[in-house]
Every structure is written in C-alpha cells, then in structure tokens.
Coordinates of C-alpha atoms in Angstrom, one line a residue:
X10 CA 0.0 0.0 0.0
X11 CA 2.8 2.4 0.8
X12 CA 4.5 1.7 -2.5
X13 CA 1.2 2.3 -4.3
X14 CA 0.9 5.7 -2.7
X15 CA 4.4 6.6 -3.7
X16 CA 3.8 5.5 -7.3
X17 CA 0.5 7.3 -7.5
X18 CA 1.7 10.7 -6.4
X19 CA 5.4 10.8 -7.5
X20 CA 5.1 9.3 -10.9
X21 CA 2.9 12.2 -12.0
X22 CA 6.0 14.4 -11.8
X23 CA 8.5 11.9 -13.0
X24 CA 10.0 14.3 -15.5
X25 CA 10.5 17.0 -12.9
X26 CA 12.0 14.5 -10.5
X27 CA 14.5 13.2 -13.2
X28 CA 15.4 16.9 -14.0
X29 CA 16.0 17.5 -10.3
X30 CA 18.2 14.4 -10.0
X31 CA 20.3 15.5 -13.0
X32 CA 20.8 19.0 -11.5
X33 CA 21.8 17.4 -8.1
X34 CA 24.2 15.0 -9.7
X35 CA 25.8 17.7 -11.8
X36 CA 26.0 20.1 -8.8
X37 CA 27.6 17.3 -6.6
X38 CA 30.2 16.5 -9.2
X39 CA 31.1 20.2 -9.9
X40 CA 31.1 21.0 -6.2
X41 CA 33.5 18.1 -5.5
X42 CA 36.2 19.8 -7.5
X43 CA 36.3 22.7 -5.0
X44 CA 38.4 21.1 -2.3
X45 CA 40.9 19.9 -4.8
X46 CA 41.2 23.5 -6.3
X47 CA 41.3 25.0 -2.8
X48 CA 44.2 22.7 -1.8
X49 CA 46.0 23.6 -5.0
X50 CA 45.6 27.3 -4.3
X51 CA 47.1 26.8 -0.8
X52 CA 50.1 25.0 -2.2
X53 CA 50.6 27.7 -4.9
X54 CA 50.5 30.3 -2.2
X55 CA 53.1 28.4 -0.2
X56 CA 55.5 28.3 -3.1
X57 CA 54.5 31.8 -4.2
X58 CA 53.4 30.8 -7.7
X59 CA 51.4 33.9 -8.8
X60 CA 50.3 32.5 -12.2
X61 CA 49.3 29.2 -10.6
X62 CA 47.3 31.1 -7.9
X63 CA 45.5 33.3 -10.5
X64 CA 44.6 30.3 -12.8
X65 CA 43.3 28.2 -9.9
X66 CA 41.3 31.2 -8.5
X67 CA 39.6 31.6 -11.8
X68 CA 38.7 28.0 -11.9
X69 CA 37.6 28.1 -8.3
X70 CA 35.3 31.1 -8.9
X71 CA 33.7 29.5 -12.0
X72 CA 33.0 26.3 -10.1
X73 CA 31.4 28.3 -7.2
X74 CA 29.2 30.3 -9.7
X75 CA 28.0 27.1 -11.4
X76 CA 27.2 25.5 -8.0
X77 CA 25.2 28.6 -7.0
X78 CA 23.2 28.5 -10.3
X79 CA 22.4 24.8 -9.9
X80 CA 21.4 25.3 -6.3
X81 CA 18.8 27.9 -7.3
X82 CA 17.3 25.6 -9.9
X83 CA 17.4 22.7 -7.4
X84 CA 15.4 24.8 -4.9
X85 CA 12.8 26.0 -7.4
X86 CA 12.1 22.5 -8.9
X87 CA 12.2 20.9 -5.4
X88 CA 9.6 23.4 -4.2
X89 CA 7.3 22.7 -7.2
X90 CA 7.5 19.0 -6.6
X91 CA 6.8 19.2 -2.9
X92 CA 4.0 21.7 -3.0
X93 CA 2.1 20.0 -5.9
X94 CA 2.5 16.5 -4.4
X95 CA 1.5 17.6 -0.9
X96 CA -1.6 19.3 -2.4
X97 CA -2.5 16.1 -4.3
X98 CA -2.3 14.0 -1.2
X99 CA -4.2 16.6 0.9
X100 CA -6.9 16.7 -1.8
X101 CA -7.3 12.9 -1.8
X102 CA -7.3 12.7 2.0
X103 CA -9.9 15.4 2.3
X104 CA -12.1 13.6 -0.3
X105 CA -11.7 10.3 1.6
X106 CA -12.7 12.0 4.8
X107 CA -15.9 13.5 3.4
X108 CA -16.7 10.1 1.7
X109 CA -15.9 8.1 4.8
X110 CA -18.9 6.4 6.5
X111 CA -20.2 8.7 9.1
X112 CA -19.9 6.2 11.9
X113 CA -16.2 5.9 11.1
X114 CA -15.7 9.6 11.1
X115 CA -17.0 9.6 14.7
X116 CA -14.1 7.5 15.6
X117 CA -11.8 10.5 15.1
X118 CA -11.7 13.8 16.8
X119 CA -12.1 16.7 14.4
X120 CA -8.7 18.1 15.2
X121 CA -7.2 14.6 14.6
X122 CA -8.5 14.5 11.0
X123 CA -7.3 18.1 10.5
X124 CA -3.9 17.2 11.8
X125 CA -3.6 14.2 9.5
X126 CA -4.7 16.0 6.4
X127 CA -2.6 19.1 7.0
X128 CA 0.6 17.8 8.6
X129 CA 1.0 14.1 7.9
X130 CA 0.9 14.6 4.1
X131 CA 3.6 17.2 4.3
X132 CA 5.8 15.0 6.6
X133 CA 5.7 12.2 4.1
X134 CA 6.3 14.2 0.9
X135 CA 9.1 16.3 2.5
X136 CA 10.8 13.1 3.6
X137 CA 10.7 11.4 0.2
X138 CA 11.7 14.5 -1.8
X139 CA 14.5 15.1 0.6
X140 CA 15.5 11.4 0.4
X141 CA 15.5 11.3 -3.4
X142 CA 17.3 14.7 -3.8
X143 CA 19.8 13.7 -1.1
X144 CA 20.4 10.2 -2.5
X145 CA 22.7 11.2 -5.3
X146 CA 24.4 13.9 -3.2
X147 CA 25.1 11.2 -0.7
X148 CA 26.4 8.7 -3.2
X149 CA 28.4 11.4 -5.0
X150 CA 30.0 12.7 -1.9
X151 CA 30.7 9.2 -0.6
X152 CA 32.3 8.0 -3.7
X153 CA 34.3 11.2 -4.6
X154 CA 35.2 12.0 -1.0
X155 CA 36.4 8.5 -0.2
X156 CA 38.4 8.4 -3.5
X157 CA 40.3 11.6 -2.7
X158 CA 40.6 10.8 1.1
X159 CA 42.3 7.5 0.4
X160 CA 44.4 9.1 -2.3
X161 CA 45.7 11.7 0.2
X162 CA 46.1 9.3 3.2
X163 CA 45.1 5.7 3.8
X164 CA 45.7 5.9 7.6
X165 CA 43.6 9.0 8.1
X166 CA 40.9 7.6 6.0
X167 CA 40.7 4.4 8.0
X168 CA 40.5 6.3 11.3
X169 CA 37.8 8.5 9.9
X170 CA 35.6 5.6 8.7
X171 CA 36.0 3.8 12.0
X172 CA 34.8 6.8 14.0
X173 CA 31.9 7.5 11.5
X174 CA 30.7 3.9 12.1
X175 CA 30.4 4.8 15.8
X176 CA 28.1 7.7 14.8
X177 CA 25.8 5.2 13.1
X178 CA 25.8 3.0 16.2
X179 CA 24.4 6.0 18.2
X180 CA 21.4 6.2 15.9
X181 CA 20.7 2.5 16.4
X182 CA 20.9 2.9 20.2
X183 CA 18.4 5.8 20.2
X184 CA 16.0 4.5 17.5
X185 CA 13.3 3.2 19.8
X186 CA 13.3 6.4 22.0
X187 CA 12.9 8.6 18.9
X188 CA 9.9 6.5 17.6
X189 CA 8.2 6.6 21.1
X190 CA 8.5 10.3 21.6
X191 CA 7.3 11.1 18.1
X192 CA 4.2 8.9 18.6
X193 CA 3.5 10.8 21.8
X194 CA 3.9 14.1 20.0
X195 CA 1.6 13.1 17.2
X196 CA -1.1 11.8 19.5
X197 CA -0.9 14.9 21.7
X198 CA -1.1 17.1 18.6
X199 CA -4.4 15.4 17.6
X200 CA -5.9 16.1 21.1
X201 CA -4.6 19.6 21.1
X202 CA -6.1 20.6 17.7
X203 CA -9.4 18.9 18.6
X204 CA -9.7 20.7 21.9
X205 CA -8.8 24.1 20.3
X206 CA -11.2 23.7 17.5
X207 CA -14.1 22.6 19.8
X208 CA -13.3 25.4 22.2
X209 CA -13.2 28.2 19.6
X210 CA -16.5 26.9 18.0
X211 CA -18.2 27.1 21.4
X212 CA -17.1 30.6 22.5
X213 CA -20.7 31.6 23.2
X214 CA -21.3 28.7 25.7
X215 CA -18.0 29.5 27.4
X216 CA -19.1 33.1 27.9
X217 CA -22.7 32.3 28.9
X218 CA -21.6 29.8 31.6
X219 CA -18.6 32.0 32.8
X220 CA -16.0 29.3 31.8
X221 CA -13.3 31.7 30.6
X222 CA -11.0 31.1 33.5
X223 CA -11.5 27.4 33.5
X224 CA -10.8 27.1 29.8
X225 CA -7.8 29.3 30.0
X226 CA -6.5 27.1 32.8
X227 CA -7.1 24.0 30.6
X228 CA -5.3 25.6 27.7
X229 CA -2.3 26.4 29.9
X230 CA -2.2 22.7 30.9
X231 CA -2.2 21.7 27.3
X232 CA 0.7 24.1 26.6
X233 CA 2.6 22.7 29.6
X234 CA 2.1 19.2 28.2
X235 CA 3.3 20.3 24.8
X236 CA 6.3 22.0 26.4
X237 CA 7.1 18.8 28.3
X238 CA 6.9 16.6 25.2
X239 CA 9.0 19.1 23.2
X240 CA 11.7 19.2 25.9
X241 CA 11.8 15.4 26.0
X242 CA 12.2 15.3 22.3
X243 CA 14.9 18.0 22.5
X244 CA 16.7 16.1 25.3
X245 CA 16.9 12.9 23.1
X246 CA 18.1 15.0 20.1
X247 CA 20.6 16.8 22.2
X248 CA 22.0 13.4 23.5
X249 CA 22.4 12.2 19.9
X250 CA 24.0 15.5 18.8
X251 CA 26.3 15.5 21.8
X252 CA 27.6 12.0 21.3
X253 CA 28.1 12.7 17.6
X254 CA 29.9 15.9 18.5
X255 CA 32.2 14.1 20.8
X256 CA 33.1 11.6 18.1
X257 CA 33.6 14.4 15.6
X258 CA 35.8 16.2 18.2
X259 CA 38.0 13.1 18.6
X260 CA 38.2 12.7 14.8
X261 CA 39.3 16.4 14.4
X262 CA 42.0 16.1 17.0
X263 CA 43.3 12.8 15.6
X264 CA 43.3 14.1 12.1
X265 CA 45.2 17.3 13.1
X266 CA 47.7 15.3 15.2
X267 CA 48.6 12.7 12.6
X268 CA 48.5 15.2 9.7
X269 CA 50.9 17.5 11.7
X270 CA 53.3 14.6 12.1
X271 CA 53.0 13.8 8.4
X272 CA 53.7 17.4 7.4
X273 CA 56.7 17.7 9.7
X274 CA 58.1 14.5 8.2
X275 CA 57.4 15.7 4.6
X276 CA 54.8 13.0 3.9
X277 CA 51.9 15.5 3.4
X278 CA 51.6 19.1 2.2
X279 CA 49.5 21.8 3.9
X280 CA 47.3 21.9 0.8
X281 CA 46.8 18.1 1.2
X282 CA 45.6 18.7 4.8
X283 CA 43.1 21.4 3.7
X284 CA 41.8 19.2 0.9
X285 CA 41.6 16.2 3.2
X286 CA 39.6 18.2 5.8
X287 CA 37.2 19.5 3.2
X288 CA 36.6 16.1 1.6
X289 CA 36.1 14.7 5.1
X290 CA 33.6 17.4 5.8
X291 CA 31.7 16.4 2.7
X292 CA 31.8 12.8 3.8
X293 CA 30.5 13.7 7.3
X294 CA 27.7 15.7 5.7
X295 CA 26.7 12.7 3.6
X296 CA 26.9 10.3 6.6
X297 CA 25.0 12.8 8.8
X298 CA 22.3 13.0 6.1
X299 CA 22.0 9.2 6.1
X300 CA 21.6 9.2 9.9
X301 CA 19.0 11.9 9.7
X302 CA 17.1 10.1 7.0
X303 CA 17.2 6.9 9.2
X304 CA 15.8 8.8 12.2
X305 CA 13.1 10.7 10.1
X306 CA 12.0 7.4 8.6
X307 CA 10.5 6.4 11.9
X308 CA 8.5 9.6 12.1
X309 CA 7.3 9.1 8.4
X310 CA 6.2 5.5 9.2
X311 CA 3.9 6.9 11.9
X312 CA 2.4 9.5 9.4
X313 CA 2.0 6.7 6.8
X314 CA 0.0 4.6 9.2
X315 CA -2.2 7.6 10.1
X316 CA -3.1 8.5 6.5
X317 CA -3.5 4.9 5.4
X318 CA -6.2 4.4 8.0
X319 CA -8.1 7.2 6.2
X320 CA -7.6 5.8 2.8
X321 CA -8.7 2.3 4.0
X322 CA -11.9 3.6 5.6
X323 CA -13.3 5.3 2.5
X324 CA -17.0 4.7 1.8
X325 CA -17.7 2.4 -1.2
X326 CA -20.4 4.1 -3.3
X327 CA -19.7 2.3 -6.5
X328 CA -21.7 -0.9 -6.1
X329 CA -25.4 -1.7 -5.4
X330 CA -28.8 -0.9 -6.7
X331 CA -29.8 2.5 -8.2
X332 CA -33.2 3.9 -7.2
X333 CA -35.0 6.9 -8.7
X334 CA -37.5 7.5 -6.0
X335 CA -38.3 6.2 -2.5
X336 CA -41.8 4.9 -2.2
X337 CA -41.7 2.9 1.0
X338 CA -39.7 2.7 4.2
X339 CA -39.9 -0.4 6.5
X340 CA -38.1 -0.9 9.8
X341 CA -38.3 -4.4 11.3
X342 CA -36.9 -5.1 14.8
X343 CA -34.1 -2.7 14.2
X344 CA -31.5 -2.5 17.0
X345 CA -28.6 0.0 17.1
X346 CA -25.8 0.6 19.6
X347 CA -23.7 3.7 19.9
X348 CA -20.6 3.4 22.1
X349 CA -22.1 0.1 23.6
X350 CA -25.3 1.9 24.6
X351 CA -28.4 0.5 23.0
X352 CA -30.1 3.4 21.3
X353 CA -32.8 1.5 19.4
X354 CA -34.5 -1.6 20.6
X355 CA -36.4 -3.7 18.1
X356 CA -37.9 -0.5 16.4
X357 CA -40.5 -1.4 13.8
X358 CA -42.7 0.8 11.6
X359 CA -44.0 0.9 8.0
X360 CA -44.4 3.9 5.7
X361 CA -46.0 3.0 2.4
X362 CA -47.5 6.2 1.0
X363 CA -46.7 10.0 0.9
X364 CA -47.6 12.1 3.9
X365 CA -46.2 13.6 7.1
X366 CA -45.0 11.1 9.7
X367 CA -43.8 12.5 13.0
X368 CA -41.5 11.0 15.7
X369 CA -42.1 12.2 19.2
X370 CA -40.0 11.4 22.3
X371 CA -37.5 12.6 24.8
X372 CA -34.0 13.6 23.8
X373 CA -31.8 10.6 23.3
X374 CA -34.7 8.2 22.7
X375 CA -33.5 7.3 19.2
X376 CA -35.4 9.7 16.9
X377 CA -32.4 11.2 15.1
X378 CA -30.8 7.8 15.0
X379 CA -33.7 6.6 12.8
X380 CA -33.0 9.4 10.4
X381 CA -29.2 8.6 10.4
X382 CA -30.0 5.0 9.6
X383 CA -32.2 6.0 6.7
X384 CA -29.4 8.2 5.3
X385 CA -27.0 5.3 5.7
X386 CA -24.9 7.3 8.1
X387 CA -24.9 4.3 10.4
X388 CA -25.7 0.6 9.9
X389 CA -28.1 -1.5 12.0
X390 CA -26.7 -4.0 14.5
X391 CA -29.8 -6.2 14.3
X392 CA -33.0 -6.3 12.3
X393 CA -33.5 -4.9 8.8
X394 CA -34.4 -1.7 7.0
X395 CA -36.1 -2.0 3.6
X396 CA -36.4 0.8 1.0
X397 CA -38.9 0.0 -1.8
X398 CA -38.7 -3.6 -0.5
X399 CA -34.9 -3.7 -1.0
X400 CA -32.5 -4.2 1.8
X401 CA -31.0 -0.7 2.4
X402 CA -27.5 -2.1 2.3
X403 CA -28.0 -3.4 -1.3
X404 CA -28.7 0.2 -2.5
X405 CA -25.9 2.5 -3.6
X406 CA -25.4 5.1 -0.9
X407 CA -25.1 7.9 -3.4
X408 CA -28.3 6.8 -5.2
X409 CA -30.2 6.7 -1.9
X410 CA -29.0 10.1 -0.7
X411 CA -30.1 11.7 -4.0
X412 CA -33.6 10.8 -3.0
X413 CA -33.4 12.2 0.5
X414 CA -33.2 15.7 1.9
X415 CA -32.2 16.0 5.5
X416 CA -32.9 19.3 7.3
X417 CA -31.6 19.8 10.7
X418 CA -31.9 22.7 13.2
X419 CA -28.4 23.9 12.1
X420 CA -28.7 24.5 8.3
X421 CA -25.9 23.5 5.9
X422 CA -24.6 26.6 4.1
X423 CA -21.9 27.3 1.6
X424 CA -19.8 30.4 1.1
X425 CA -21.7 32.2 -1.6
X426 CA -24.8 34.3 -2.3
X427 CA -28.3 33.7 -1.1
X428 CA -29.1 32.6 -4.6
X429 CA -26.2 30.1 -4.6
X430 CA -27.4 28.6 -1.3
X431 CA -31.0 28.2 -2.5
X432 CA -30.0 26.7 -5.9
X433 CA -27.6 24.3 -4.4
X434 CA -27.7 21.2 -6.6
X435 CA -30.6 22.7 -8.6
X436 CA -28.9 25.4 -10.8
X437 CA -31.5 25.4 -13.5
X438 CA -34.2 26.9 -11.3
X439 CA -35.4 30.3 -12.5
X440 CA -35.2 33.4 -10.3
X441 CA -38.9 33.9 -10.8
X442 CA -39.7 30.5 -9.3
X443 CA -37.3 31.1 -6.4
X444 CA -38.9 34.5 -5.6
X445 CA -42.4 33.0 -5.7
X446 CA -41.4 30.3 -3.1
X447 CA -39.6 32.9 -1.0
X448 CA -42.7 35.0 -0.8
X449 CA -44.8 32.0 0.3
X450 CA -42.2 31.2 3.0
X451 CA -42.0 34.9 4.1
X452 CA -38.3 35.6 3.4
X453 CA -38.6 37.5 0.2
X454 CA -39.1 41.0 1.8
X455 CA -36.1 40.3 4.1
X456 CA -33.9 39.5 1.1
X457 CA -34.8 42.5 -1.1
X458 CA -34.1 44.8 1.9
X459 CA -30.4 43.7 1.8
X460 CA -28.0 45.8 -0.2
X461 CA -27.4 43.2 -2.8
X462 CA -30.7 41.4 -2.5
X463 CA -30.5 37.7 -3.7
X464 CA -26.8 38.3 -4.5
X465 CA -26.0 39.1 -0.9
X466 CA -23.1 36.9 0.2
X467 CA -23.6 34.7 3.3
X468 CA -20.9 32.8 5.1
X469 CA -20.9 29.1 6.1
X470 CA -21.8 30.2 9.6
X471 CA -24.6 32.5 8.4
X472 CA -23.7 35.3 10.8
X473 CA -25.3 38.0 8.7
X474 CA -28.8 36.3 8.9
X475 CA -30.9 35.3 11.8
X476 CA -31.5 31.6 12.6
X477 CA -35.1 31.9 11.6
X478 CA -34.1 33.5 8.3
X479 CA -31.6 30.7 7.6
X480 CA -34.2 28.1 8.3
X481 CA -36.6 29.7 5.8
X482 CA -33.9 29.7 3.2
X483 CA -33.3 26.0 3.7
X484 CA -37.0 25.4 3.3
X485 CA -37.0 27.2 0.1
X486 CA -34.1 25.1 -1.1
X487 CA -35.9 21.9 0.0
X488 CA -39.0 22.8 -1.8
X489 CA -37.0 23.1 -5.0
X490 CA -35.1 19.9 -4.6
X491 CA -36.0 16.9 -6.7
X492 CA -36.2 14.4 -3.8
X493 CA -38.8 11.9 -2.7
X494 CA -38.3 11.9 1.1
X495 CA -37.7 14.9 3.4
X496 CA -36.3 14.4 6.9
X497 CA -37.1 17.3 9.3
X498 CA -35.1 17.3 12.5
X499 CA -36.5 20.1 14.7
X500 CA -36.3 22.2 11.5
X501 CA -39.0 24.7 12.6
X502 CA -37.6 25.2 16.1
X503 CA -36.3 28.8 15.5
X504 CA -39.3 30.1 13.7
X505 CA -41.9 32.5 15.1
X506 CA -45.6 31.5 15.1
X507 CA -46.5 33.0 11.7
X508 CA -43.4 31.8 10.0
X509 CA -44.0 28.3 11.4
X510 CA -47.5 28.3 10.0
X511 CA -46.3 29.4 6.6
X512 CA -43.7 26.6 6.5
X513 CA -46.1 24.0 7.8
X514 CA -48.4 24.9 4.9
X515 CA -45.6 24.2 2.5
X516 CA -44.7 21.0 4.2
X517 CA -48.4 19.9 4.0
X518 CA -48.3 20.7 0.3
X519 CA -45.1 18.7 -0.2
X520 CA -46.4 15.8 1.7
X521 CA -49.0 15.2 -1.1
X522 CA -46.2 13.9 -3.3
X523 CA -43.3 13.1 -0.9
X524 CA -42.8 11.2 2.3
X525 CA -42.0 13.7 5.1
X526 CA -40.5 12.4 8.3
X527 CA -40.7 15.0 11.1
X528 CA -39.0 15.2 14.5
X529 CA -40.7 17.9 16.5
X530 CA -42.5 18.6 19.8
X531 CA -44.4 21.6 18.3
X532 CA -48.1 20.8 18.0
X533 CA -48.6 22.6 14.7
X534 CA -46.4 20.3 12.6
X535 CA -47.3 17.1 14.6
X536 CA -51.0 17.5 14.3
X537 CA -50.8 17.6 10.5
X538 CA -49.2 14.1 10.6
X539 CA -50.8 11.1 8.9
X540 CA -49.3 9.1 11.7
X541 CA -47.2 9.8 14.8
X542 CA -44.7 7.3 16.3
X543 CA -44.1 7.8 20.0
X544 CA -40.6 6.6 21.1
X545 CA -39.5 5.8 24.6
X546 CA -36.0 4.5 25.5
X547 CA -35.4 3.4 21.9
X548 CA -38.7 1.6 21.4
X549 CA -41.7 2.7 19.4
X550 CA -44.3 2.2 22.1
X551 CA -47.3 3.7 20.4
X552 CA -48.3 4.9 16.9
X553 CA -51.4 6.6 15.6
X554 CA -53.0 10.0 15.0
X555 CA -51.9 12.9 17.2
X556 CA -55.4 13.5 18.6
X557 CA -55.8 9.8 19.5
X558 CA -52.4 9.6 21.2
X559 CA -53.2 12.6 23.3
X560 CA -56.3 10.9 24.5
X561 CA -54.9 7.4 25.0
X562 CA -51.4 7.9 26.3
X563 CA -50.6 10.0 29.3
X564 CA -46.8 10.1 28.7
X565 CA -47.4 11.3 25.2
X566 CA -49.8 14.0 26.4
X567 CA -47.0 15.5 28.7
X568 CA -45.1 16.6 25.6
X569 CA -47.8 19.0 24.5
X570 CA -49.0 20.4 27.8

C-alpha cells in the first residue's frame, strides 16, 4: 500500500524528479572539484606561484558560480514537486474524509482529522523528496570523498571511517526512543487541535456559563504538556548530537595530530591537509544525512499509518442498486448501539405512502438515529431496513441520498450568495420561481431589503442572517429539490408562530407527493401528521393520530401540555 501511494503521487511528476536528480548529480560532481582546487591554491601560495594562484582562483570562482546557479534551480524545482505533491495527497485525504462512512468519522476527533490532512501529508512528501534529492548527493559525496581521502592518506581515511561507524551506532541505540516520543507528540497534537477547534467553536457557551478562567487554565495545561513533550524530544536530540559531536571532536583532534606529524616528516603538504579536511567534511555531511534520513523514517512511518487508515476507511459508493424514488420505508426489529449503549431496541414501523409522519419522544430516545439509519450514516446491529422492499444495504449510498433531503436545526450553508445557497444542486431553477417560493415562506421581503438582494453573500456560519431567516432559506431550497423523502429534525424550532404556520403549509403541500418524516415537539407540525410514532427508550411504544395519542397515552400527552 505504501509503494502504491508513492507511485500514484510521485510518478505524476517523474519528468521534474528526473530533472531535479540530474541537477543534483551535476551540482555534486562540480562541487566536489572545489576542495581539490582550494588545496592547489594553498600549495601555490606556499611556493609563491602567482600565475598558478590566478589560474586556480579563476577555476575556483567558475566552479562556485556554477554551483550557485544549480542550487537555485534545485530549490525551485524541489519546491514545485513538494507543493504540488502535498496538495495532491491533501486533496485525496480530504475527499476520503468526506466520503468516509459517518460512523467511522465519529471514531476520530475533528482536530485529529485536520492534523492528518494538514501535517502528515507534508511530513511524508518532505521526507521522500529530501530522500530522493539527497540520494545522489550522498552517493556522489561518498564515492568522490572516499576516493580523494584514500588518495591523500590511507591511515587518516581508515581512522575517519571507524569513528563514523560509531556515529551510526548511536542512531541504532536511540532509535526506539525517537519513535516513542514522536508517537506521543503526534497523539498529543491530535488532542490539542481537537480541543482548540471545539473550544473556539463554542465561545458563546463559554461566555454564557462563565467558563473563561477554567478554559484558560485548561489551555495552559495543554501548553505545559506540549512543552514537556518538546523538551523530552529535544533532550533525546541533544543526546544524539552531543555524542556525535564528541566523536567528531575526537576525529578532528586525531586528524590534526597525525596530519601535523606527516607534514613535519614531509609525507603531506599543507594543501593536502586542507583538501583532506574539506573532503572529510563532505563525507561527514553525507553520513549525517544518512543518519537523519534513518531517524526521520521512523516519524514518516507513523504518518504513513495515520493517513493509510483514512484511505482504507473510504466509503464504497460504486456498487449496489440504483433507485430513482423512495416509495416505501420499512423498519423491522431494528436495534442499534452507539458506544455500547443500545439506542434503538427492536424498532419497527412501516411507511407505504406519501404524507407527514412524526416521531415524538425525549432527547436521546432514538429519533435522530432513525434518520441517520435511513441516510446510511450508520448501519443496524440487528433487524433490517427496507427501502422499496430492497435491503437498504443493497442500495448504492449515493443513489439513496439523492432521493433524501435531511434538514436539521443547524442548516448547511456554503460560502456564496443567497441565490447560490437556494439553488444548491438545482442550478436550472429560475429566479422567478425562487422569488415565488420565498414570498410564500415569508423571506422575500427580508432578502430584497439587503443591499445586494438575492446576490448578498452569506458565510458558512450564516452570521449575517438570523437563525429563523436561515431556516426559511433552507425550506425554500428543500421545496425546489428533486427528492422523494424529506427528513425534518426540529427544523422549525427557530421560527416564530406566523413563519412556522407558513412553513407548515408548504410541508403539507409537499407531503401530497413526498414522504415527510418529522421530528418535532411543536403541536402545529405534529397534528398535521398522517401518523405519529411515540418513542421511549429506543422503542416505538405507540403509533397513531396525534389526537388519538393525546387521548390514549398520558406520557405522550405530557409533551404538549
């Protein structure tokens, strides 16, 4: 699966990647000439060869200029590859999240999903682009540096390689500690962004219940936890860097000591020493890059597992039956658990013709769960649901949802104009027809009083319109939708008496042709129902006309007193 992801996203830009590699190879080869030229210049200075100094300085300047030009191209092409690839992965992750079965989305905190989309994709792409771009630099530096090092001094080269192997041993020793702390940081980051997102979206509640100080204290606790984890990570990194530094220090001292003896004995020139140190630095850079890649691989594996879980949980909408219209809905002994709590207990009902059907019961009794099951947001644990006499699981999810309009107390809006929000999914509707329905709902006058009328922009939060106005807009949209079943979940709760009456008249008209399922405790919409289902503790204990249930059932009667 990991290899498939790499192929899918990186092969798209294979030409750019090849160009990047060619630039890196060329830059590495040209840059490797510098130490040799620098050593030659030192030797020419020592023997006071002016012509030799000038010639080698010209070559040295040309090489540096070429290296700088290639470095600029490398940076630009690398940035293009990284940004485009990260955006591709983010786009697919986002699409997989919104297509994921709803019950699986609930397994994640919102901040956790945000963190995986935004940061894990970048972590993976940055690593592999860095790996690919570093690979030839590492190989080039290793081969060229080792060639010149052994050419200058076998003994110094052997000592250097031995101490470098000790550096690699340090990485092996600290590997498990690095993986553990990175997992802790990733998991904390999920919790942090989830808490922050939930807190900011609930500012009103925090103010109303005077929770500012408590939430501030909680945030400081989170920051302290973050500080603690970052310090632990820094402590591990510092240990690795310190031990590497000690080995590097020993290496430098030994090189200088032995080289000094060689120079004094005439076995090495000063220019040889400068060249050796420069090639050794390049070798150490290459080795250090290998060690960093090895450490970072552990972090990348964590990010891989996190995004793979999103790709694997994508909803399959491609197979199953297609339906054009919902004619019947049948629940038979349906049971459903949420977090081990039994929400529905052998719920059964039959709806075989258009009309308004209301569900009445206490909060948490299972009313909204019934709607979620019809929308295939969840799947039953026991029993069966049939749509048009077909098992609901045999129907394509996308085909089913095209027939259903689900209206909740909190309306779904997009960033766009009032007209855009009304026409959502129904762009061919004329402005005349829209205005006619808006007049019937009682929102037309409010709209034309706005500066840009129907072209007034509204935000996803709908801050520039009242909750009642937003619900009216959603009802206009629902009236224009080509669906066969409408789910109303407390959808008239924010309307005043007159507006509710206008909306109920529209609902009544729609119910002549569609099935309208209604969750409400407001008498006006319930008393229009063809049938009312009374739910207690996840069971449908009574069904019938509103007026009959008022007379026959004392518990039901309490909801409307």
